[in-house]
PDB file of C-alpha atoms in Angstrom:
ATOM      1  CA  MET X  13      -6.958   1.570  17.308  1.00  0.00           C
ATOM      2  CA  VAL X  14      -5.488   4.329  15.175  1.00  0.00           C
ATOM      3  CA  GLN X  15      -6.139   7.752  16.587  1.00  0.00           C
ATOM      4  CA  GLY X  16      -5.823  11.132  14.998  1.00  0.00           C
ATOM      5  CA  ALA X  17      -7.615  13.787  13.046  1.00  0.00           C
ATOM      6  CA  PRO X  18      -8.462  13.195   9.380  1.00  0.00           C
ATOM      7  CA  SER X  19      -5.878  15.836   8.459  1.00  0.00           C
ATOM      8  CA  GLN X  20      -3.223  13.734  10.204  1.00  0.00           C
ATOM      9  CA  PHE X  21      -4.167  10.654   8.206  1.00  0.00           C
ATOM     10  CA  ILE X  22      -3.971  12.543   4.930  1.00  0.00           C
ATOM     11  CA  GLU X  23      -0.580  13.934   5.959  1.00  0.00           C
ATOM     12  CA  ILE X  24       0.686  10.414   6.692  1.00  0.00           C
ATOM     13  CA  LEU X  25      -0.619   9.304   3.313  1.00  0.00           C
ATOM     14  CA  ARG X  26       1.102  12.249   1.635  1.00  0.00           C
ATOM     15  CA  GLU X  27       4.420  11.528   3.342  1.00  0.00           C
ATOM     16  CA  THR X  28       4.158   7.857   2.387  1.00  0.00           C
ATOM     17  CA  ILE X  29       3.409   8.572  -1.269  1.00  0.00           C
ATOM     18  CA  VAL X  30       6.124  11.230  -1.499  1.00  0.00           C
ATOM     19  CA  SER X  31       8.602   8.760  -0.025  1.00  0.00           C
ATOM     20  CA  LEU X  32       7.548   6.086  -2.528  1.00  0.00           C
ATOM     21  CA  VAL X  33       7.975   8.519  -5.415  1.00  0.00           C
ATOM     22  CA  ARG X  34      11.430   9.586  -4.209  1.00  0.00           C
ATOM     23  CA  ARG X  35      12.804   6.102  -3.745  1.00  0.00           C
ATOM     24  CA  ASP X  36      14.565   4.117  -6.400  1.00  0.00           C
ATOM     25  CA  GLY X  37      11.845   1.773  -7.587  1.00  0.00           C
ATOM     26  CA  PRO X  38       8.637   1.545  -9.556  1.00  0.00           C
ATOM     27  CA  ASP X  39       6.189   4.424  -9.464  1.00  0.00           C
ATOM     28  CA  LEU X  40       2.796   2.763  -8.910  1.00  0.00           C
ATOM     29  CA  THR X  41      -0.558   4.236  -9.883  1.00  0.00           C
ATOM     30  CA  ALA X  42      -3.357   4.335  -7.312  1.00  0.00           C
ATOM     31  CA  ARG X  43      -4.973   1.285  -8.939  1.00  0.00           C
ATOM     32  CA  GLN X  44      -1.714  -0.674  -8.976  1.00  0.00           C
ATOM     33  CA  LEU X  45      -1.037   0.256  -5.351  1.00  0.00           C
ATOM     34  CA  SER X  46      -4.590  -0.778  -4.403  1.00  0.00           C
ATOM     35  CA  ILE X  47      -4.167  -4.181  -6.042  1.00  0.00           C
ATOM     36  CA  PHE X  48      -0.757  -4.572  -4.417  1.00  0.00           C
ATOM     37  CA  LEU X  49      -2.076  -3.713  -0.942  1.00  0.00           C
ATOM     38  CA  ILE X  50      -5.021  -6.108  -1.206  1.00  0.00           C
ATOM     39  CA  VAL X  51      -2.687  -8.936  -2.236  1.00  0.00           C
ATOM     40  CA  TYR X  52      -0.255  -8.199   0.600  1.00  0.00           C
ATOM     41  CA  LEU X  53      -2.657  -7.291   3.393  1.00  0.00           C
ATOM     42  CA  ASP X  54      -5.581  -9.645   2.807  1.00  0.00           C
ATOM     43  CA  GLU X  55      -5.402 -13.401   3.093  1.00  0.00           C
ATOM     44  CA  GLY X  56      -5.433 -15.183  -0.262  1.00  0.00           C
ATOM     45  CA  PRO X  57      -5.792 -16.888  -2.490  1.00  0.00           C
ATOM     46  CA  HIS X  58      -6.307 -13.903  -4.752  1.00  0.00           C
ATOM     47  CA  THR X  59      -7.792 -14.106  -8.229  1.00  0.00           C
ATOM     48  CA  VAL X  60      -8.313 -11.502 -10.913  1.00  0.00           C
ATOM     49  CA  ARG X  61     -12.061 -11.897 -10.445  1.00  0.00           C
ATOM     50  CA  GLY X  62     -11.785 -11.463  -6.673  1.00  0.00           C
ATOM     51  CA  LEU X  63      -9.542  -8.402  -6.967  1.00  0.00           C
ATOM     52  CA  ALA X  64     -11.900  -6.835  -9.523  1.00  0.00           C
ATOM     53  CA  SER X  65     -14.808  -7.442  -7.161  1.00  0.00           C
ATOM     54  CA  ALA X  66     -12.930  -6.020  -4.150  1.00  0.00           C
ATOM     55  CA  LEU X  67     -12.045  -2.858  -6.092  1.00  0.00           C
ATOM     56  CA  ASN X  68     -15.344  -2.667  -7.999  1.00  0.00           C
ATOM     57  CA  VAL X  69     -13.496  -2.318 -11.323  1.00  0.00           C
ATOM     58  CA  PRO X  70     -13.513  -4.411 -14.509  1.00  0.00           C
ATOM     59  CA  LYS X  71     -11.315  -7.519 -14.658  1.00  0.00           C
ATOM     60  CA  ALA X  72      -9.435  -5.931 -17.576  1.00  0.00           C
ATOM     61  CA  SER X  73      -8.344  -3.081 -15.275  1.00  0.00           C
ATOM     62  CA  VAL X  74      -7.004  -5.546 -12.731  1.00  0.00           C
ATOM     63  CA  THR X  75      -5.237  -7.488 -15.484  1.00  0.00           C
ATOM     64  CA  ARG X  76      -3.474  -4.307 -16.668  1.00  0.00           C
ATOM     65  CA  GLY X  77      -2.503  -3.464 -13.089  1.00  0.00           C
ATOM     66  CA  LEU X  78      -1.174  -6.972 -12.534  1.00  0.00           C
ATOM     67  CA  ASP X  79       0.783  -6.755 -15.795  1.00  0.00           C
ATOM     68  CA  ARG X  80       2.695  -3.781 -14.345  1.00  0.00           C
ATOM     69  CA  LEU X  81       3.072  -5.316 -10.893  1.00  0.00           C
ATOM     70  CA  SER X  82       4.402  -8.518 -12.491  1.00  0.00           C
ATOM     71  CA  LYS X  83       6.817  -6.510 -14.645  1.00  0.00           C
ATOM     72  CA  PHE X  84       8.190  -4.932 -11.438  1.00  0.00           C
ATOM     73  CA  GLU X  85       8.273  -8.424  -9.816  1.00  0.00           C
ATOM     74  CA  LEU X  86       5.894  -7.297  -7.059  1.00  0.00           C
ATOM     75  CA  THR X  87       3.331 -10.027  -7.824  1.00  0.00           C
ATOM     76  CA  ARG X  88       3.229 -13.136  -9.973  1.00  0.00           C
ATOM     77  CA  ARG X  89       0.404 -15.081 -11.560  1.00  0.00           C
ATOM     78  CA  LYS X  90       0.001 -18.818 -11.527  1.00  0.00           C
ATOM     79  CA  THR X  91      -2.698 -21.032 -12.979  1.00  0.00           C
ATOM     80  CA  ASP X  92      -4.899 -22.465 -10.242  1.00  0.00           C
ATOM     81  CA  PRO X  93      -4.144 -26.212 -10.211  1.00  0.00           C
ATOM     82  CA  GLN X  94      -7.696 -26.930  -9.029  1.00  0.00           C
ATOM     83  CA  ASP X  95      -9.399 -24.768 -11.685  1.00  0.00           C
ATOM     84  CA  ARG X  96      -7.212 -24.315 -14.750  1.00  0.00           C
ATOM     85  CA  ARG X  97      -9.463 -21.440 -15.944  1.00  0.00           C
ATOM     86  CA  SER X  98      -8.594 -19.398 -12.875  1.00  0.00           C
ATOM     87  CA  VAL X  99      -5.356 -17.490 -12.263  1.00  0.00           C
ATOM     88  CA  LEU X 100      -3.990 -17.013  -8.753  1.00  0.00           C
ATOM     89  CA  VAL X 101      -2.113 -13.843  -7.844  1.00  0.00           C
ATOM     90  CA  GLN X 102       0.843 -14.478  -5.572  1.00  0.00           C
ATOM     91  CA  ARG X 103       3.234 -12.422  -3.486  1.00  0.00           C
ATOM     92  CA  THR X 104       6.943 -12.156  -4.292  1.00  0.00           C
ATOM     93  CA  VAL X 105      10.102 -11.464  -2.302  1.00  0.00           C
ATOM     94  CA  LYS X 106      10.382  -7.995  -3.892  1.00  0.00           C
ATOM     95  CA  GLY X 107       6.738  -7.279  -3.126  1.00  0.00           C
ATOM     96  CA  THR X 108       7.127  -8.367   0.481  1.00  0.00           C
ATOM     97  CA  ALA X 109      10.105  -6.008   0.810  1.00  0.00           C
ATOM     98  CA  LEU X 110       8.045  -3.130  -0.635  1.00  0.00           C
ATOM     99  CA  ALA X 111       5.159  -3.862   1.760  1.00  0.00           C
ATOM    100  CA  ARG X 112       7.617  -3.709   4.687  1.00  0.00           C
ATOM    101  CA  GLU X 113       9.084  -0.473   3.333  1.00  0.00           C
ATOM    102  CA  ILE X 114       5.630   1.115   3.063  1.00  0.00           C
ATOM    103  CA  THR X 115       4.848   0.039   6.624  1.00  0.00           C
ATOM    104  CA  ALA X 116       8.110   1.541   7.886  1.00  0.00           C
ATOM    105  CA  VAL X 117       7.569   4.822   6.015  1.00  0.00           C
ATOM    106  CA  MET X 118       4.040   5.150   7.383  1.00  0.00           C
ATOM    107  CA  GLY X 119       5.304   4.424  10.888  1.00  0.00           C
ATOM    108  CA  GLU X 120       8.009   7.070  10.554  1.00  0.00           C
ATOM    109  CA  ALA X 121       5.500   9.613   9.241  1.00  0.00           C
ATOM    110  CA  ALA X 122       3.091   8.861  12.097  1.00  0.00           C
ATOM    111  CA  ALA X 123       5.888   9.131  14.672  1.00  0.00           C
ATOM    112  CA  ALA X 124       7.064  12.450  13.207  1.00  0.00           C
ATOM    113  CA  MET X 125       3.517  13.802  13.348  1.00  0.00           C
ATOM    114  CA  GLU X 126       3.099  12.648  16.942  1.00  0.00           C
ATOM    115  CA  GLU X 127       6.377  14.320  17.869  1.00  0.00           C
ATOM    116  CA  LYS X 128       5.240  17.568  16.214  1.00  0.00           C
ATOM    117  CA  ARG X 129       1.916  17.383  18.030  1.00  0.00           C
ATOM    118  CA  SER X 130       3.632  16.774  21.394  1.00  0.00           C
ATOM    119  CA  SER X 131       6.010  19.676  20.793  1.00  0.00           C
ATOM    120  CA  ARG X 132       3.087  21.988  20.044  1.00  0.00           C
ATOM    121  CA  LYS X 133       1.303  20.857  23.219  1.00  0.00           C
ATOM    122  CA  GLU X 134       4.446  21.378  25.309  1.00  0.00           C
ATOM    123  CA  TYR X 135       4.931  24.813  23.790  1.00  0.00           C
ATOM    124  CA  ALA X 136       1.316  25.757  24.444  1.00  0.00           C
ATOM    125  CA  VAL X 137       1.478  24.587  28.061  1.00  0.00           C
ATOM    126  CA  SER X 138       4.788  26.351  28.726  1.00  0.00           C
ATOM    127  CA  HIS X 139       3.481  29.631  27.319  1.00  0.00           C
ATOM    128  CA  THR X 140       0.166  29.679  29.199  1.00  0.00           C
ATOM    129  CA  HIS X 141       1.664  29.854  32.689  1.00  0.00           C
TER     130      HIS X 141
END
Protein backbone atom coordinates (compact mmCIF):
# COMPACT_ATOMS: atom_id res chain seq x y z
CA MET A 1 0.00 0.00 0.00
CA VAL A 2 1.28 3.46 -0.86
CA GLN A 3 1.70 5.64 2.17
CA GLY A 4 2.17 9.35 2.44
CA ALA A 5 0.41 12.65 2.78
CA PRO A 6 -1.54 14.07 -0.17
CA SER A 7 1.12 16.78 -0.49
CA GLN A 8 3.73 14.05 -1.02
CA PHE A 9 1.70 12.48 -3.81
CA ILE A 10 1.30 15.80 -5.58
CA GLU A 11 5.04 16.42 -5.22
CA ILE A 12 5.79 13.03 -6.79
CA LEU A 13 3.40 13.86 -9.60
CA ARG A 14 5.08 17.23 -10.09
CA GLU A 15 8.56 15.70 -10.20
CA THR A 16 7.37 13.07 -12.67
CA ILE A 17 5.75 15.60 -15.01
CA VAL A 18 8.73 17.96 -14.81
CA SER A 19 11.03 15.07 -15.67
CA LEU A 20 8.83 14.10 -18.64
CA VAL A 21 8.86 17.68 -19.91
CA ARG A 22 12.65 17.93 -19.59
CA ARG A 23 13.43 14.71 -21.39
CA ASP A 24 13.97 14.39 -25.09
CA GLY A 25 10.64 13.04 -26.27
CA PRO A 26 7.02 13.90 -26.88
CA ASP A 27 5.28 16.32 -24.56
CA LEU A 28 1.94 14.65 -23.78
CA THR A 29 -1.23 16.44 -22.71
CA ALA A 30 -3.11 15.20 -19.65
CA ARG A 31 -5.65 13.47 -21.90
CA GLN A 32 -2.96 11.79 -23.99
CA LEU A 33 -1.12 10.68 -20.85
CA SER A 34 -4.38 9.33 -19.40
CA ILE A 35 -5.07 7.28 -22.52
CA PHE A 36 -1.48 6.07 -22.56
CA LEU A 37 -1.57 5.00 -18.90
CA ILE A 38 -4.86 3.12 -19.29
CA VAL A 39 -3.47 1.23 -22.29
CA TYR A 40 -0.24 0.35 -20.48
CA LEU A 41 -1.54 -0.31 -16.98
CA ASP A 42 -4.89 -1.99 -17.61
CA GLU A 43 -5.33 -5.34 -19.28
CA GLY A 44 -6.64 -5.10 -22.84
CA PRO A 45 -7.92 -5.39 -25.34
CA HIS A 46 -8.50 -1.66 -25.52
CA THR A 47 -10.93 0.00 -27.91
CA VAL A 48 -11.71 3.63 -28.62
CA ARG A 49 -15.17 3.07 -27.17
CA GLY A 50 -13.76 1.47 -24.02
CA LEU A 51 -11.17 4.21 -23.51
CA ALA A 52 -13.83 6.91 -24.00
CA SER A 53 -16.00 5.18 -21.42
CA ALA A 54 -13.12 4.80 -18.94
CA LEU A 55 -12.26 8.50 -19.25
CA ASN A 56 -15.87 9.69 -19.57
CA VAL A 57 -15.01 11.71 -22.70
CA PRO A 58 -16.32 11.59 -26.27
CA LYS A 59 -14.86 9.00 -28.66
CA ALA A 60 -13.63 11.87 -30.86
CA SER A 61 -11.43 13.08 -27.99
CA VAL A 62 -9.90 9.64 -27.60
CA THR A 63 -9.38 9.41 -31.37
CA ARG A 64 -7.47 12.73 -31.36
CA GLY A 65 -5.38 11.57 -28.40
CA LEU A 66 -4.62 8.28 -30.12
CA ASP A 67 -3.66 10.15 -33.29
CA ARG A 68 -0.91 11.91 -31.32
CA LEU A 69 0.15 8.79 -29.43
CA SER A 70 0.36 6.89 -32.73
CA LYS A 71 2.39 9.71 -34.29
CA PHE A 72 4.88 9.37 -31.41
CA GLU A 73 4.78 5.54 -31.84
CA LEU A 74 3.53 5.08 -28.27
CA THR A 75 0.40 3.17 -29.35
CA ARG A 76 -0.88 1.65 -32.57
CA ARG A 77 -4.34 0.84 -33.84
CA LYS A 78 -5.40 -2.36 -35.51
CA THR A 79 -8.76 -3.46 -36.84
CA ASP A 80 -10.31 -6.10 -34.60
CA PRO A 81 -10.28 -9.31 -36.67
CA GLN A 82 -13.42 -10.52 -34.87
CA ASP A 83 -15.38 -7.27 -35.37
CA ARG A 84 -14.11 -5.30 -38.35
CA ARG A 85 -16.04 -2.21 -37.14
CA SER A 86 -13.98 -2.08 -33.97
CA VAL A 87 -10.41 -0.80 -33.64
CA LEU A 88 -8.03 -2.24 -31.04
CA VAL A 89 -5.43 -0.03 -29.40
CA GLN A 90 -2.12 -1.78 -28.88
CA ARG A 91 1.10 -1.14 -27.01
CA THR A 92 4.41 -0.52 -28.78
CA VAL A 93 8.08 -0.99 -27.91
CA LYS A 94 8.53 2.79 -27.59
CA GLY A 95 5.45 3.03 -25.39
CA THR A 96 6.64 0.21 -23.15
CA ALA A 97 9.97 2.03 -22.74
CA LEU A 98 8.15 5.25 -21.80
CA ALA A 99 5.98 3.40 -19.25
CA ARG A 100 9.15 1.98 -17.66
CA GLU A 101 10.74 5.44 -17.66
CA ILE A 102 7.71 6.96 -15.93
CA THR A 103 7.79 4.19 -13.33
CA ALA A 104 11.49 4.78 -12.68
CA VAL A 105 11.05 8.56 -12.40
CA MET A 106 8.18 8.15 -9.94
CA GLY A 107 10.23 5.69 -7.91
CA GLU A 108 13.17 8.10 -7.80
CA ALA A 109 10.90 10.97 -6.76
CA ALA A 110 9.31 8.86 -4.02
CA ALA A 111 12.72 7.72 -2.76
CA ALA A 112 14.02 11.30 -2.71
CA MET A 113 10.97 12.41 -0.74
CA GLU A 114 11.39 9.55 1.73
CA GLU A 115 15.05 10.47 2.18
CA LYS A 116 14.10 14.11 2.83
CA ARG A 117 11.46 13.03 5.32
CA SER A 118 13.92 10.74 7.14
CA SER A 119 16.52 13.51 7.28
CA ARG A 120 13.98 15.89 8.80
CA LYS A 121 12.99 13.28 11.40
CA GLU A 122 16.64 12.61 12.27
CA TYR A 123 17.30 16.33 12.57
CA ALA A 124 14.26 16.82 14.78
CA VAL A 125 15.22 13.93 17.06
CA SER A 126 18.85 15.06 17.33
CA HIS A 127 17.82 18.60 18.25
CA THR A 128 15.25 17.68 20.91
CA HIS A 129 17.68 16.00 23.29
